Each structure stands twice: as C-alpha cells, then as structure tokens.
Coordinates of C-alpha atoms in Angstrom, one line a residue:
X1129 CA 42.0 10.4 -46.0
X1130 CA 43.0 13.4 -42.7
X1131 CA 40.2 13.1 -40.3
X1132 CA 39.2 16.1 -39.3
X1133 CA 40.0 17.6 -36.2
X1134 CA 38.2 17.0 -33.2
X1135 CA 35.9 14.3 -34.3
X1136 CA 37.6 11.3 -35.9
X1137 CA 41.3 12.2 -34.8
X1138 CA 40.0 12.3 -31.0
X1139 CA 37.8 8.5 -31.5
X1140 CA 41.7 7.5 -32.7
X1141 CA 43.1 8.9 -29.5
X1142 CA 40.3 7.8 -27.5
X1143 CA 39.2 4.6 -28.5
X1144 CA 36.8 4.3 -25.4
X1145 CA 33.2 6.0 -25.1
X1146 CA 31.8 7.6 -22.5
X1147 CA 29.6 4.8 -22.2
X1148 CA 31.5 1.9 -21.7
X1149 CA 32.8 4.0 -18.8
X1150 CA 29.3 4.1 -17.5
X1151 CA 29.2 -0.1 -17.7
X1152 CA 32.6 0.0 -16.6
X1153 CA 32.4 1.8 -13.4
X1154 CA 28.5 0.5 -12.7
X1155 CA 30.6 -3.4 -13.2
X1156 CA 32.9 -1.6 -10.9
X1157 CA 30.4 -0.6 -8.1
X1158 CA 28.2 -4.3 -8.4
X1159 CA 30.8 -6.2 -9.1
X1160 CA 28.3 -8.5 -10.9
X1161 CA 27.1 -8.0 -14.1
X1162 CA 24.0 -9.4 -13.8
X1163 CA 22.9 -6.5 -11.4
X1164 CA 25.2 -3.9 -13.7
X1165 CA 23.1 -4.7 -16.1
X1166 CA 20.0 -4.3 -14.4
X1167 CA 21.3 -0.9 -12.3
X1168 CA 21.5 0.3 -16.1
X1169 CA 17.9 -0.7 -17.5
X1170 CA 19.9 -3.0 -20.4
X1171 CA 20.6 -6.1 -21.4
X1172 CA 23.6 -7.9 -19.8
X1173 CA 25.0 -8.9 -23.2
X1174 CA 25.8 -5.0 -23.8
X1175 CA 26.7 -4.9 -20.3
X1176 CA 29.3 -7.7 -21.3
X1177 CA 30.4 -6.5 -24.6
X1178 CA 31.7 -2.8 -23.4
X1179 CA 33.8 -4.1 -21.2
X1180 CA 35.1 -6.6 -23.9
X1181 CA 36.0 -3.6 -26.3
X1182 CA 37.4 -2.0 -23.5
X1183 CA 39.8 -4.4 -22.3
X1184 CA 40.9 -4.9 -26.5
X1185 CA 41.4 -1.4 -26.4
X1186 CA 43.2 -1.5 -23.4
X1187 CA 45.0 -4.6 -23.8
X1188 CA 44.4 -5.7 -20.3
X1189 CA 42.2 -7.5 -18.4
X1190 CA 39.6 -5.0 -16.4
X1191 CA 38.1 -7.9 -14.0
X1192 CA 38.9 -11.0 -12.7
X1193 CA 35.3 -13.4 -13.8
X1194 CA 34.7 -15.8 -11.5
X1195 CA 31.7 -18.3 -12.4
X1196 CA 28.5 -17.7 -10.1
X1197 CA 30.5 -15.5 -8.0
X1198 CA 31.1 -12.4 -9.3
X1199 CA 33.6 -10.0 -10.7
X1200 CA 37.1 -8.6 -9.6
X1201 CA 38.6 -5.4 -9.9
X1202 CA 42.3 -6.1 -11.4
X1203 CA 45.2 -3.7 -10.6
X1204 CA 44.6 -2.1 -14.1
X1205 CA 40.9 -2.2 -13.6
X1206 CA 41.4 -0.6 -10.1
X1207 CA 43.3 1.9 -12.2
X1208 CA 40.9 3.0 -14.6
X1209 CA 37.8 3.6 -12.1
X1210 CA 40.0 6.2 -10.1
X1211 CA 40.6 7.8 -13.6
X1212 CA 36.8 7.6 -13.9
X1213 CA 36.2 8.7 -11.1
X1214 CA 37.9 11.9 -11.2
X1215 CA 36.2 12.3 -15.3
X1216 CA 33.3 11.3 -14.2
X1217 CA 33.8 14.5 -11.5
X1218 CA 35.1 16.6 -14.1
X1219 CA 32.0 16.5 -15.6
X1220 CA 29.4 16.2 -13.2
X1221 CA 30.7 19.5 -11.6
X1222 CA 30.3 21.2 -15.0
X1223 CA 26.8 20.4 -15.4
X1224 CA 26.1 21.3 -11.8
X1225 CA 28.2 24.3 -12.0
X1226 CA 25.8 25.0 -14.9
X1227 CA 22.7 23.8 -13.1
X1228 CA 23.6 25.6 -9.9
X1229 CA 24.2 29.3 -11.7
X1230 CA 19.5 28.6 -11.4
X1231 CA 20.0 27.8 -8.5
X1232 CA 19.3 24.1 -8.6
X1233 CA 20.6 21.2 -7.2
X1234 CA 19.5 18.4 -9.2
X1235 CA 20.2 14.4 -9.8
X1236 CA 21.3 11.4 -7.3
X1237 CA 23.8 10.9 -4.6
X1238 CA 24.4 7.9 -2.3
X1239 CA 26.0 8.7 0.6
X1240 CA 27.2 6.1 3.2
X1241 CA 26.4 6.1 6.6
X1242 CA 28.1 4.4 9.9
X1243 CA 25.4 1.9 11.4
X1244 CA 24.7 4.1 14.5
X1245 CA 24.6 6.8 12.8
X1246 CA 22.1 6.0 10.3
X1247 CA 19.1 6.6 13.6
X1248 CA 20.0 9.6 14.7
X1249 CA 21.3 11.8 11.7
X1250 CA 20.1 10.7 9.1
X1251 CA 16.1 10.8 9.2
X1252 CA 16.3 14.7 9.9
X1253 CA 19.2 15.0 6.6
X1254 CA 17.2 13.6 4.3
X1255 CA 14.3 15.8 5.9
X1256 CA 16.2 18.7 5.8
X1257 CA 17.0 18.1 1.5
X1258 CA 14.1 17.5 0.8
X1259 CA 12.7 20.2 1.9
X1260 CA 15.9 22.9 0.7
X1261 CA 16.4 20.9 -2.6
X1262 CA 13.2 18.9 -4.0
X1263 CA 15.0 17.6 -7.2
X1264 CA 17.9 16.1 -4.9
X1265 CA 17.9 12.2 -4.6
X1266 CA 19.6 10.9 -1.9
X1267 CA 20.2 6.6 -1.6
X1268 CA 21.6 5.8 1.3
X1269 CA 24.3 2.6 1.9
X1270 CA 24.5 1.4 5.5
X1271 CA 27.8 -0.4 7.0
X1272 CA 30.5 -0.3 9.7
X1273 CA 33.4 2.6 9.2
X1274 CA 35.4 0.1 6.8
X1275 CA 31.9 -0.6 4.7
X1276 CA 31.9 2.9 4.4
X1277 CA 35.7 3.4 3.3
X1278 CA 35.1 0.8 1.3
X1279 CA 31.5 2.0 -1.1
X1280 CA 34.0 5.2 -1.5
X1281 CA 36.5 3.7 -2.9
X1282 CA 34.8 0.6 -4.8
X1283 CA 32.2 4.2 -6.4
X1284 CA 28.8 2.6 -4.4
X1285 CA 29.2 6.1 -2.5
X1286 CA 30.2 9.2 -3.1
X1287 CA 30.4 10.8 0.5
X1288 CA 30.5 8.7 3.9
X1289 CA 29.2 9.9 7.4
X1290 CA 30.9 8.3 9.8
X1291 CA 33.3 8.7 12.6
X1292 CA 37.4 9.9 12.5
X1293 CA 38.4 6.5 13.5
X1294 CA 41.3 5.8 12.0
X1295 CA 43.5 7.8 9.3
X1296 CA 42.0 6.1 5.6
X1297 CA 44.7 6.4 2.2
X1298 CA 43.0 8.0 0.1
X1299 CA 40.3 9.7 2.1
X1300 CA 39.8 12.7 2.5
X1301 CA 37.3 13.7 6.5
X1302 CA 36.2 16.5 7.3
X1303 CA 35.5 16.8 11.1
X1304 CA 31.6 19.1 11.4
X1305 CA 31.8 18.0 15.0
X1306 CA 32.5 15.5 18.7
X1307 CA 30.4 13.0 20.1
X1308 CA 31.7 12.3 23.5
X1309 CA 31.6 9.1 25.2
X1310 CA 29.3 8.8 27.8
X1311 CA 28.2 5.4 29.6
X1312 CA 24.7 4.0 30.6
X1313 CA 23.7 1.7 33.6
X1314 CA 20.3 0.2 34.5
X1315 CA 18.3 3.1 36.7
X1316 CA 18.7 1.3 39.7
X1317 CA 22.2 1.1 39.9
X1318 CA 24.3 2.9 42.5
X1319 CA 26.0 5.1 40.4
X1320 CA 22.7 5.7 38.6
X1321 CA 22.1 9.0 41.0
X1322 CA 25.4 10.7 41.1
X1323 CA 25.6 10.9 37.7
X1324 CA 29.0 11.2 36.7
X1325 CA 32.2 8.3 37.9
X1326 CA 34.8 7.2 36.8
X1327 CA 35.5 4.2 34.6
X1328 CA 37.5 2.3 36.7
X1329 CA 34.6 2.8 39.4
X1330 CA 32.7 1.0 36.5
X1331 CA 34.3 -1.2 35.9
X1332 CA 33.8 -3.5 38.8
X1333 CA 30.4 -4.1 36.5
X1334 CA 30.8 -6.3 33.2
X1335 CA 30.5 -4.3 30.3
X1336 CA 28.6 -4.9 27.4
X1337 CA 30.5 -4.3 24.2
X1338 CA 28.8 -2.5 20.6
X1339 CA 30.6 -4.8 19.0
X1340 CA 31.5 -3.2 15.9
X1341 CA 34.8 -3.3 14.0
X1342 CA 37.0 0.0 14.8
X1343 CA 34.3 1.1 17.5
X1344 CA 35.2 -1.4 19.7
X1345 CA 38.9 -1.0 19.6
X1346 CA 37.8 3.0 20.3
X1347 CA 36.2 1.9 24.0
X1348 CA 37.9 -0.5 24.9
X1349 CA 40.4 1.9 24.1
X1350 CA 39.2 4.4 26.7
X1351 CA 39.4 1.4 29.3
X1352 CA 42.9 1.1 28.4
X1353 CA 43.9 4.7 29.0
X1354 CA 42.3 4.8 32.6
X1355 CA 44.1 1.8 33.3
X1356 CA 41.3 -0.5 33.3
X1357 CA 41.0 -3.9 32.4
X1358 CA 36.9 -4.7 31.8
X1359 CA 35.2 -7.9 32.0
X1360 CA 33.2 -8.1 29.2
X1361 CA 30.2 -10.0 29.6
X1362 CA 28.4 -9.8 26.7
X1363 CA 28.7 -8.9 23.0
X1364 CA 26.4 -7.4 20.6
X1365 CA 26.7 -5.2 17.3
X1366 CA 23.2 -4.1 18.0
X1367 CA 23.2 -0.8 19.8
X1368 CA 19.4 -1.0 20.5
X1369 CA 20.7 -4.9 22.0
X1370 CA 23.5 -3.3 24.3
X1371 CA 21.0 -0.6 25.9
X1372 CA 17.9 -3.4 26.5
X1373 CA 21.2 -5.4 28.3
X1374 CA 22.1 -2.4 30.3
X1375 CA 18.2 -1.6 31.4
X1376 CA 17.9 -5.4 32.7
X1377 CA 21.2 -4.8 34.7
X1378 CA 23.6 -7.2 32.8
X1379 CA 26.4 -5.0 33.0
X1380 CA 27.5 -1.1 31.8
X1381 CA 27.9 -0.3 28.2
X1382 CA 29.9 3.2 26.8
X1383 CA 28.1 5.1 23.5
X1384 CA 28.8 8.4 22.3
X1385 CA 25.3 8.1 21.2
X1386 CA 22.5 9.3 23.4
X1387 CA 18.9 8.8 22.4
X1388 CA 16.2 11.6 23.7
X1389 CA 14.2 8.6 25.5
X1390 CA 15.6 6.5 28.5
X1391 CA 13.6 3.8 27.6
X1392 CA 14.7 0.4 25.5
X1393 CA 12.6 -2.0 23.7
X1394 CA 12.5 -4.4 26.6
X1395 CA 10.7 -1.9 28.7
X1396 CA 13.2 -1.0 30.9
X1397 CA 14.9 2.4 31.4
X1398 CA 18.7 3.6 31.3
X1399 CA 20.1 6.6 33.5
X1400 CA 23.0 8.2 31.7
X1401 CA 26.7 8.3 33.9
X1402 CA 28.9 11.0 32.9
X1403 CA 32.8 9.8 32.7
X1404 CA 34.7 12.1 35.1
X1405 CA 38.1 10.4 33.4
X1406 CA 39.9 12.9 30.1
X1407 CA 38.6 10.4 27.1
X1408 CA 38.8 11.1 24.2
X1409 CA 35.7 12.0 21.8
X1410 CA 34.6 10.6 18.5
X1411 CA 34.8 13.5 15.6
X1412 CA 31.8 12.9 12.9
X1413 CA 32.9 13.8 9.4
X1414 CA 32.4 14.0 6.2
X1415 CA 34.2 11.9 4.2
X1416 CA 35.3 11.7 0.2
X1417 CA 37.5 10.1 -2.1
X1418 CA 40.8 12.4 -1.8
X1419 CA 41.9 14.4 -5.3
X1420 CA 38.1 14.0 -6.8
X1421 CA 36.6 17.6 -6.4
X1422 CA 33.2 17.5 -4.6
X1423 CA 29.9 17.6 -6.5
X1424 CA 26.9 20.5 -6.3
X1425 CA 25.2 17.5 -4.8
X1426 CA 27.6 16.3 -2.3
X1427 CA 28.5 19.8 -1.3
X1428 CA 24.6 20.6 -0.6
X1429 CA 24.6 17.0 1.4
X1430 CA 27.7 18.1 3.3
X1431 CA 26.7 21.3 4.2
X1432 CA 23.0 20.0 5.7
X1433 CA 25.4 18.1 8.0
X1434 CA 27.2 20.3 9.4
X1435 CA 24.3 22.2 10.6
X1436 CA 22.6 19.0 12.1
X1437 CA 25.6 18.1 14.0
X1438 CA 26.1 22.0 14.6
X1439 CA 22.3 22.7 15.6
X1440 CA 22.9 19.2 17.9
X1441 CA 25.6 20.6 19.5
X1442 CA 24.1 24.5 20.4
X1443 CA 21.0 22.0 21.5
X1444 CA 23.5 20.6 24.2
X1445 CA 25.1 24.0 25.7
X1446 CA 21.4 25.0 26.5
X1447 CA 20.9 21.6 28.5
X1448 CA 19.4 19.5 26.2
X1449 CA 22.0 16.7 26.6
X1450 CA 20.5 14.6 23.6
X1451 CA 23.3 13.8 21.0
X1452 CA 24.6 12.1 17.9

C-alpha cells in the first residue's frame, strides 16, 4: 500500500522526531543524561531510549558514554547538533514571528556573560528586559571568554555578552561599544593626584594582574606594546580582589571596568589614572553562532544591550567616567 503523502512518507524519509532531537540537544548541552532528564522532567530511561533510537536510525554513535563521567559528543554528534540548532532556530523564528505580530516577546533565553561584565551590565539588562518584555525569561551563565564561546557552541546559551578578545571560528560578534583601559593605584600613590601617566611610569611599581584567560594576555600586551616589562607580584581571577590589593598599596593594575564607587571591599580606596599611551580599547560584543538566525528573544536582548552601552557612553561624554 502506498502511504499517503505528507504522513507515512515523511516518517519514512525522516525517521526522527522532534522529541528525540530535543532530548539529544539537552544531552549535548549538559553532557549528562541524568541532568538532561531532570531538566526535561522525564525519566532517564526515556532520554536514553530516544538517543539509542536516534543512533540506530542514523547508523552512527552520537555520544561516547563514559562511566560515571558523563558524555562526549562524537563527530557525528557535533554535526547533528549544528543541524539541530539550525532547525530549531527556524522553528523558533516562525513561532516568534507569529507571536511578535501581536507585539509579544515570550519564552526563555540563556545568555552567557563574561565574569567581569556581569556586575556592571547584567543587573541593568535584566531589569530593563523585565520592564520591556515581562513574558521573557532570561537565564544567565557566567564564565571567562573561552567558556562563553563553549556555551554558544554547545547550545547552552543563545547569546554571549563578552569582549572581542580574539577571532572565533563559527561565532558572529557584533561590537556594541568600547571599554577603554585605565590604571588604578592607591590614593596615596604619587601618580594619584596627577590623574594621568604613561605605562612606563606606572611600571615602576609591581603589577597586580587580573588573571583571566585571554584578558591577562590583553593587559600584558598593552604593556609590551608600550615597551614595558612588568613585574607581576600578584595574580588573581577576582576583580574586586585586584582593587583591594591595589588600594592597600601592593601595586598598580590595569582594568577596563570602572565601579561608580572608589571604596573596595577592604574599606580602602583606589584612584583612577588615565593611561597617556595610545592603548587598545576592548570592544564589548554580543556574540551568537554564525549562520543561525537570531530569535525574537535574542534580538530583544541584543537591542537592550545596545541601548545600555550607548547610554553609558553618553554618560562618559558628559563627564561621568563610570564605564563597562
């Protein structure tokens, strides 16, 4: 018997279901079937069965199962994940288009955010989105630059708010603003009263380095470009620890973000010293997977980030030097 067109014929051509692909995408996101089943609110056996059915239909393993260590995507799994993201993106875009015709931005989105940008940008971003798009739920994943990229590639985040520290294959980055670097010193430092100094003058003191991947290379690169070989005395991945070390007179630091308060957690204060050298600013970016159409949710978040960064730039232009 010839199957009716659009029913069995389609099922025979595509022996996969959206449910199976949804389970697969969640497993690829978490790399753990137990966690995936909890997130999906289904039994782990249902997730395991769906993955096994997919692998049989495709004739290829999608994951390497590691006993008690989770999952690793195979090359076939990575290929299917990319196509699944594109397909879900098209479906989401269709749904978003229908809903946006009624002026709604609904659903949930996960945004990855660079560690040091989080306290400066994220609270304002979430508050604005809650006001402008109350039906939109935003989840956040914090991390360094490489973790932000990994979250995008692994489907754990649809957008990343970060810096343009390097070129990244398969990632599209929109620069929405710039963060110029500056130095901080203790308030009793001789250069504190001047407010401006060259990197060579600053490098007479030891350096307190914000030691995050890629970020640290950016800071050290600024010094190298100025012909300075710094004496790194302290390293920390904690932004506020850097400020506290400097406030206690333990060295100087280079940073891109400027809190609107000078006091540190330790109670002491820092002073900002503008860098006289021609130094490279960091671009603030909104990143997503290349060749994947942004959903209405992602476009709403991107627009809100643009607005916030533009407002911050305007404040700086009229003399308020707080920055992202």
